[in-house]
Amino acid sequence: MSIEAGGRPLTDTALLADLADVLAAQGADGPAVGTGGLVGGPQATFGILLGEPEPWRAAETGAGYFLAALDKLGVAHEGIERLDVMSETFQERWLELAPDELAGVAEVASLLGVSKQRVSELRDRPGFPEPVAELAAGPVWRLPTLERFVAEWKRKPGRPARGKESA
């Protein structure tokens, strides 16, 4: 399971280590803890060993472990904001999935058959996919999103007449 509470990020590394220790002492299997995720507060990922396969039982048990550990350590939080649970069988299938295929400007230019400069121009046009991230090296897109754009792109060959836009 993976769980995250709202609130301020924990900046005390000793407190983070204590959180992992308290979770393990309560029965959490292999806890990894952190802070400052999507909602900002403390977060943890760990296994729940149950004799029954229902993920909702793991969610209930894991949430109890997490909240009790935060309370024991006096960590202020705003309640659970995110809780993800998957069965062991699902987790094995999920880990076997191929990672997202990503593309930067050079890959997009190759896919579209245009220059990298043209990719920058196309980004400003309505309907062009938004990148999933803006890195120091430039924007990054998911390849399936770009492939869908290419399939629907109404491209007009040649240079546009002055004063008219084209693809």
PDB file of C-alpha atoms in Angstrom:
ATOM      1  CA  MET A   1       0.000   0.000   0.000  1.00  0.00           C
ATOM      2  CA  SER A   2       0.994   3.601  -0.467  1.00  0.00           C
ATOM      3  CA  ILE A   3      -0.453   6.313   1.749  1.00  0.00           C
ATOM      4  CA  GLU A   4      -0.024  10.062   2.100  1.00  0.00           C
ATOM      5  CA  ALA A   5      -1.323  12.578   4.614  1.00  0.00           C
ATOM      6  CA  GLY A   6      -1.951  16.237   4.015  1.00  0.00           C
ATOM      7  CA  GLY A   7       0.093  18.764   5.888  1.00  0.00           C
ATOM      8  CA  ARG A   8       3.570  20.197   6.001  1.00  0.00           C
ATOM      9  CA  PRO A   9       6.567  18.245   4.740  1.00  0.00           C
ATOM     10  CA  LEU A  10       8.649  16.501   7.379  1.00  0.00           C
ATOM     11  CA  THR A  11      12.142  17.958   7.262  1.00  0.00           C
ATOM     12  CA  ASP A  12      13.561  16.049  10.243  1.00  0.00           C
ATOM     13  CA  THR A  13      15.328  12.972   8.821  1.00  0.00           C
ATOM     14  CA  ALA A  14      15.479  11.371  12.281  1.00  0.00           C
ATOM     15  CA  LEU A  15      11.696  11.695  12.546  1.00  0.00           C
ATOM     16  CA  LEU A  16      11.309  10.034   9.143  1.00  0.00           C
ATOM     17  CA  ALA A  17      13.499   7.148  10.313  1.00  0.00           C
ATOM     18  CA  ASP A  18      11.403   6.894  13.482  1.00  0.00           C
ATOM     19  CA  LEU A  19       8.234   6.778  11.372  1.00  0.00           C
ATOM     20  CA  ALA A  20       9.601   3.794   9.445  1.00  0.00           C
ATOM     21  CA  ASP A  21      10.567   2.067  12.704  1.00  0.00           C
ATOM     22  CA  VAL A  22       7.160   2.625  14.310  1.00  0.00           C
ATOM     23  CA  LEU A  23       5.356   1.366  11.203  1.00  0.00           C
ATOM     24  CA  ALA A  24       7.522  -1.775  11.162  1.00  0.00           C
ATOM     25  CA  ALA A  25       6.913  -2.361  14.864  1.00  0.00           C
ATOM     26  CA  GLN A  26       3.151  -2.205  14.228  1.00  0.00           C
ATOM     27  CA  GLY A  27       3.348  -4.838  11.496  1.00  0.00           C
ATOM     28  CA  ALA A  28       3.959  -2.854   8.296  1.00  0.00           C
ATOM     29  CA  ASP A  29       6.173  -4.937   5.993  1.00  0.00           C
ATOM     30  CA  GLY A  30       9.227  -3.106   4.607  1.00  0.00           C
ATOM     31  CA  PRO A  31       8.103   0.476   5.177  1.00  0.00           C
ATOM     32  CA  ALA A  32       9.640   3.226   3.079  1.00  0.00           C
ATOM     33  CA  VAL A  33       8.764   6.754   4.194  1.00  0.00           C
ATOM     34  CA  GLY A  34       9.053  10.184   2.701  1.00  0.00           C
ATOM     35  CA  THR A  35       7.528  13.601   2.614  1.00  0.00           C
ATOM     36  CA  GLY A  36       6.441  16.350   0.281  1.00  0.00           C
ATOM     37  CA  GLY A  37       4.569  14.196  -2.244  1.00  0.00           C
ATOM     38  CA  LEU A  38       1.604  15.414  -4.223  1.00  0.00           C
ATOM     39  CA  VAL A  39      -0.216  16.703  -1.136  1.00  0.00           C
ATOM     40  CA  GLY A  40       2.917  17.688   0.765  1.00  0.00           C
ATOM     41  CA  GLY A  41       2.683  15.770   4.018  1.00  0.00           C
ATOM     42  CA  PRO A  42       4.215  12.559   5.321  1.00  0.00           C
ATOM     43  CA  GLN A  43       3.909   9.481   3.149  1.00  0.00           C
ATOM     44  CA  ALA A  44       4.745   5.800   3.349  1.00  0.00           C
ATOM     45  CA  THR A  45       4.747   2.696   1.212  1.00  0.00           C
ATOM     46  CA  PHE A  46       4.631  -0.726   2.844  1.00  0.00           C
ATOM     47  CA  GLY A  47       3.146  -4.176   2.652  1.00  0.00           C
ATOM     48  CA  ILE A  48       0.332  -5.552   4.776  1.00  0.00           C
ATOM     49  CA  LEU A  49       0.453  -9.273   5.413  1.00  0.00           C
ATOM     50  CA  LEU A  50      -3.087 -10.553   5.812  1.00  0.00           C
ATOM     51  CA  GLY A  51      -4.550 -14.014   5.696  1.00  0.00           C
ATOM     52  CA  GLU A  52      -7.420 -12.713   3.567  1.00  0.00           C
ATOM     53  CA  PRO A  53      -7.150 -11.367   0.012  1.00  0.00           C
ATOM     54  CA  GLU A  54      -9.510  -8.379   0.315  1.00  0.00           C
ATOM     55  CA  PRO A  55      -7.613  -5.167  -0.458  1.00  0.00           C
ATOM     56  CA  TRP A  56     -10.089  -3.087   1.573  1.00  0.00           C
ATOM     57  CA  ARG A  57      -8.946  -4.914   4.715  1.00  0.00           C
ATOM     58  CA  ALA A  58      -5.355  -3.992   3.912  1.00  0.00           C
ATOM     59  CA  ALA A  59      -6.430  -0.372   3.397  1.00  0.00           C
ATOM     60  CA  GLU A  60      -8.187  -0.296   6.736  1.00  0.00           C
ATOM     61  CA  THR A  61      -5.284  -1.953   8.560  1.00  0.00           C
ATOM     62  CA  GLY A  62      -2.584   0.110   6.827  1.00  0.00           C
ATOM     63  CA  ALA A  63      -4.388   3.392   7.411  1.00  0.00           C
ATOM     64  CA  GLY A  64      -4.630   2.476  11.087  1.00  0.00           C
ATOM     65  CA  TYR A  65      -0.888   1.721  11.246  1.00  0.00           C
ATOM     66  CA  PHE A  66      -0.032   4.991   9.508  1.00  0.00           C
ATOM     67  CA  LEU A  67      -2.265   7.263  11.581  1.00  0.00           C
ATOM     68  CA  ALA A  68      -1.218   5.567  14.835  1.00  0.00           C
ATOM     69  CA  ALA A  69       2.461   6.005  13.927  1.00  0.00           C
ATOM     70  CA  LEU A  70       1.978   9.703  13.133  1.00  0.00           C
ATOM     71  CA  ASP A  71       0.105  10.212  16.394  1.00  0.00           C
ATOM     72  CA  LYS A  72       2.719   8.307  18.426  1.00  0.00           C
ATOM     73  CA  LEU A  73       5.454  10.543  17.017  1.00  0.00           C
ATOM     74  CA  GLY A  74       3.409  13.736  17.411  1.00  0.00           C
ATOM     75  CA  VAL A  75       3.459  14.479  13.678  1.00  0.00           C
ATOM     76  CA  ALA A  76       0.856  17.085  12.763  1.00  0.00           C
ATOM     77  CA  HIS A  77      -1.141  16.214   9.650  1.00  0.00           C
ATOM     78  CA  GLU A  78      -4.433  17.005   7.948  1.00  0.00           C
ATOM     79  CA  GLY A  79      -5.695  13.439   7.559  1.00  0.00           C
ATOM     80  CA  ILE A  80      -5.209  10.909   4.826  1.00  0.00           C
ATOM     81  CA  GLU A  81      -5.310  12.462   1.370  1.00  0.00           C
ATOM     82  CA  ARG A  82      -4.265   9.467  -0.747  1.00  0.00           C
ATOM     83  CA  LEU A  83      -4.356   5.731  -0.198  1.00  0.00           C
ATOM     84  CA  ASP A  84      -3.462   3.175  -2.883  1.00  0.00           C
ATOM     85  CA  VAL A  85      -3.786  -0.542  -2.266  1.00  0.00           C
ATOM     86  CA  MET A  86      -3.169  -3.457  -4.591  1.00  0.00           C
ATOM     87  CA  SER A  87      -3.215  -7.184  -4.042  1.00  0.00           C
ATOM     88  CA  GLU A  88       0.024  -9.118  -4.348  1.00  0.00           C
ATOM     89  CA  THR A  89      -1.232 -10.715  -7.573  1.00  0.00           C
ATOM     90  CA  PHE A  90      -2.090  -7.322  -9.079  1.00  0.00           C
ATOM     91  CA  GLN A  91       1.237  -5.876  -7.929  1.00  0.00           C
ATOM     92  CA  GLU A  92       3.128  -8.642  -9.727  1.00  0.00           C
ATOM     93  CA  ARG A  93       1.239  -7.899 -12.966  1.00  0.00           C
ATOM     94  CA  TRP A  94       1.691  -4.144 -12.501  1.00  0.00           C
ATOM     95  CA  LEU A  95       5.459  -4.500 -12.016  1.00  0.00           C
ATOM     96  CA  GLU A  96       5.674  -6.427 -15.297  1.00  0.00           C
ATOM     97  CA  LEU A  97       4.035  -3.620 -17.297  1.00  0.00           C
ATOM     98  CA  ALA A  98       6.241  -1.724 -19.673  1.00  0.00           C
ATOM     99  CA  PRO A  99       7.053   1.778 -18.471  1.00  0.00           C
ATOM    100  CA  ASP A 100       5.536   4.780 -20.220  1.00  0.00           C
ATOM    101  CA  GLU A 101       7.176   5.500 -23.532  1.00  0.00           C
ATOM    102  CA  LEU A 102       8.312   9.108 -23.473  1.00  0.00           C
ATOM    103  CA  ALA A 103       9.535  11.480 -26.155  1.00  0.00           C
ATOM    104  CA  GLY A 104      11.490  14.723 -26.095  1.00  0.00           C
ATOM    105  CA  VAL A 105      11.639  17.414 -28.772  1.00  0.00           C
ATOM    106  CA  ALA A 106      14.051  15.446 -30.999  1.00  0.00           C
ATOM    107  CA  GLU A 107      11.817  12.354 -30.922  1.00  0.00           C
ATOM    108  CA  VAL A 108       8.716  14.446 -31.599  1.00  0.00           C
ATOM    109  CA  ALA A 109      10.437  16.120 -34.540  1.00  0.00           C
ATOM    110  CA  SER A 110      11.350  12.721 -35.982  1.00  0.00           C
ATOM    111  CA  LEU A 111       7.840  11.357 -35.427  1.00  0.00           C
ATOM    112  CA  LEU A 112       6.251  14.370 -37.157  1.00  0.00           C
ATOM    113  CA  GLY A 113       8.901  14.703 -39.861  1.00  0.00           C
ATOM    114  CA  VAL A 114       9.664  18.308 -38.933  1.00  0.00           C
ATOM    115  CA  SER A 115      12.539  20.250 -37.398  1.00  0.00           C
ATOM    116  CA  LYS A 116      12.953  20.704 -33.662  1.00  0.00           C
ATOM    117  CA  GLN A 117      12.252  24.412 -34.193  1.00  0.00           C
ATOM    118  CA  ARG A 118       8.947  23.511 -35.865  1.00  0.00           C
ATOM    119  CA  VAL A 119       8.007  21.374 -32.846  1.00  0.00           C
ATOM    120  CA  SER A 120       8.406  24.478 -30.690  1.00  0.00           C
ATOM    121  CA  GLU A 121       6.090  26.381 -33.033  1.00  0.00           C
ATOM    122  CA  LEU A 122       3.530  23.566 -33.117  1.00  0.00           C
ATOM    123  CA  ARG A 123       3.371  23.516 -29.317  1.00  0.00           C
ATOM    124  CA  ASP A 124       1.645  26.902 -29.438  1.00  0.00           C
ATOM    125  CA  ARG A 125      -1.151  25.652 -31.683  1.00  0.00           C
ATOM    126  CA  PRO A 126      -4.496  24.551 -30.255  1.00  0.00           C
ATOM    127  CA  GLY A 127      -4.841  20.794 -30.163  1.00  0.00           C
ATOM    128  CA  PHE A 128      -1.146  20.019 -29.816  1.00  0.00           C
ATOM    129  CA  PRO A 129      -0.652  17.699 -26.811  1.00  0.00           C
ATOM    130  CA  GLU A 130       0.576  19.217 -23.592  1.00  0.00           C
ATOM    131  CA  PRO A 131       3.865  17.777 -22.329  1.00  0.00           C
ATOM    132  CA  VAL A 132       3.688  15.647 -19.175  1.00  0.00           C
ATOM    133  CA  ALA A 133       6.794  17.384 -17.819  1.00  0.00           C
ATOM    134  CA  GLU A 134       9.045  20.360 -18.463  1.00  0.00           C
ATOM    135  CA  LEU A 135      12.624  19.333 -17.674  1.00  0.00           C
ATOM    136  CA  ALA A 136      15.815  21.359 -17.909  1.00  0.00           C
ATOM    137  CA  ALA A 137      16.467  19.444 -21.141  1.00  0.00           C
ATOM    138  CA  GLY A 138      13.063  20.467 -22.491  1.00  0.00           C
ATOM    139  CA  PRO A 139       9.478  19.227 -22.634  1.00  0.00           C
ATOM    140  CA  VAL A 140       8.572  15.529 -22.461  1.00  0.00           C
ATOM    141  CA  TRP A 141       5.446  13.899 -23.908  1.00  0.00           C
ATOM    142  CA  ARG A 142       3.896  10.443 -23.627  1.00  0.00           C
ATOM    143  CA  LEU A 143       4.343   8.689 -26.952  1.00  0.00           C
ATOM    144  CA  PRO A 144       0.748   7.361 -27.205  1.00  0.00           C
ATOM    145  CA  THR A 145      -0.566  10.936 -26.889  1.00  0.00           C
ATOM    146  CA  LEU A 146       1.676  12.054 -29.750  1.00  0.00           C
ATOM    147  CA  GLU A 147       0.712   9.086 -31.898  1.00  0.00           C
ATOM    148  CA  ARG A 148      -2.966   9.988 -31.451  1.00  0.00           C
ATOM    149  CA  PHE A 149      -2.157  13.584 -32.464  1.00  0.00           C
ATOM    150  CA  VAL A 150      -0.307  12.397 -35.595  1.00  0.00           C
ATOM    151  CA  ALA A 151      -3.250  10.183 -36.594  1.00  0.00           C
ATOM    152  CA  GLU A 152      -5.652  13.167 -36.335  1.00  0.00           C
ATOM    153  CA  TRP A 153      -3.271  15.864 -37.637  1.00  0.00           C
ATOM    154  CA  LYS A 154      -4.607  17.579 -40.745  1.00  0.00           C
ATOM    155  CA  ARG A 155      -1.226  18.454 -42.165  1.00  0.00           C
ATOM    156  CA  LYS A 156      -0.932  20.662 -45.230  1.00  0.00           C
ATOM    157  CA  PRO A 157       2.307  20.255 -47.202  1.00  0.00           C
ATOM    158  CA  GLY A 158       4.363  23.242 -48.280  1.00  0.00           C
ATOM    159  CA  ARG A 159       4.823  26.652 -46.808  1.00  0.00           C
ATOM    160  CA  PRO A 160       1.748  28.658 -45.833  1.00  0.00           C
ATOM    161  CA  ALA A 161       0.800  31.714 -47.804  1.00  0.00           C
ATOM    162  CA  ARG A 162       1.796  34.915 -46.056  1.00  0.00           C
ATOM    163  CA  GLY A 163      -0.626  35.837 -43.281  1.00  0.00           C
ATOM    164  CA  LYS A 164      -2.200  32.369 -43.114  1.00  0.00           C
ATOM    165  CA  GLU A 165      -1.528  29.646 -40.578  1.00  0.00           C
ATOM    166  CA  SER A 166      -0.993  26.029 -41.516  1.00  0.00           C
ATOM    167  CA  ALA A 167      -0.017  22.849 -39.748  1.00  0.00           C
TER     168      ALA A 167
END
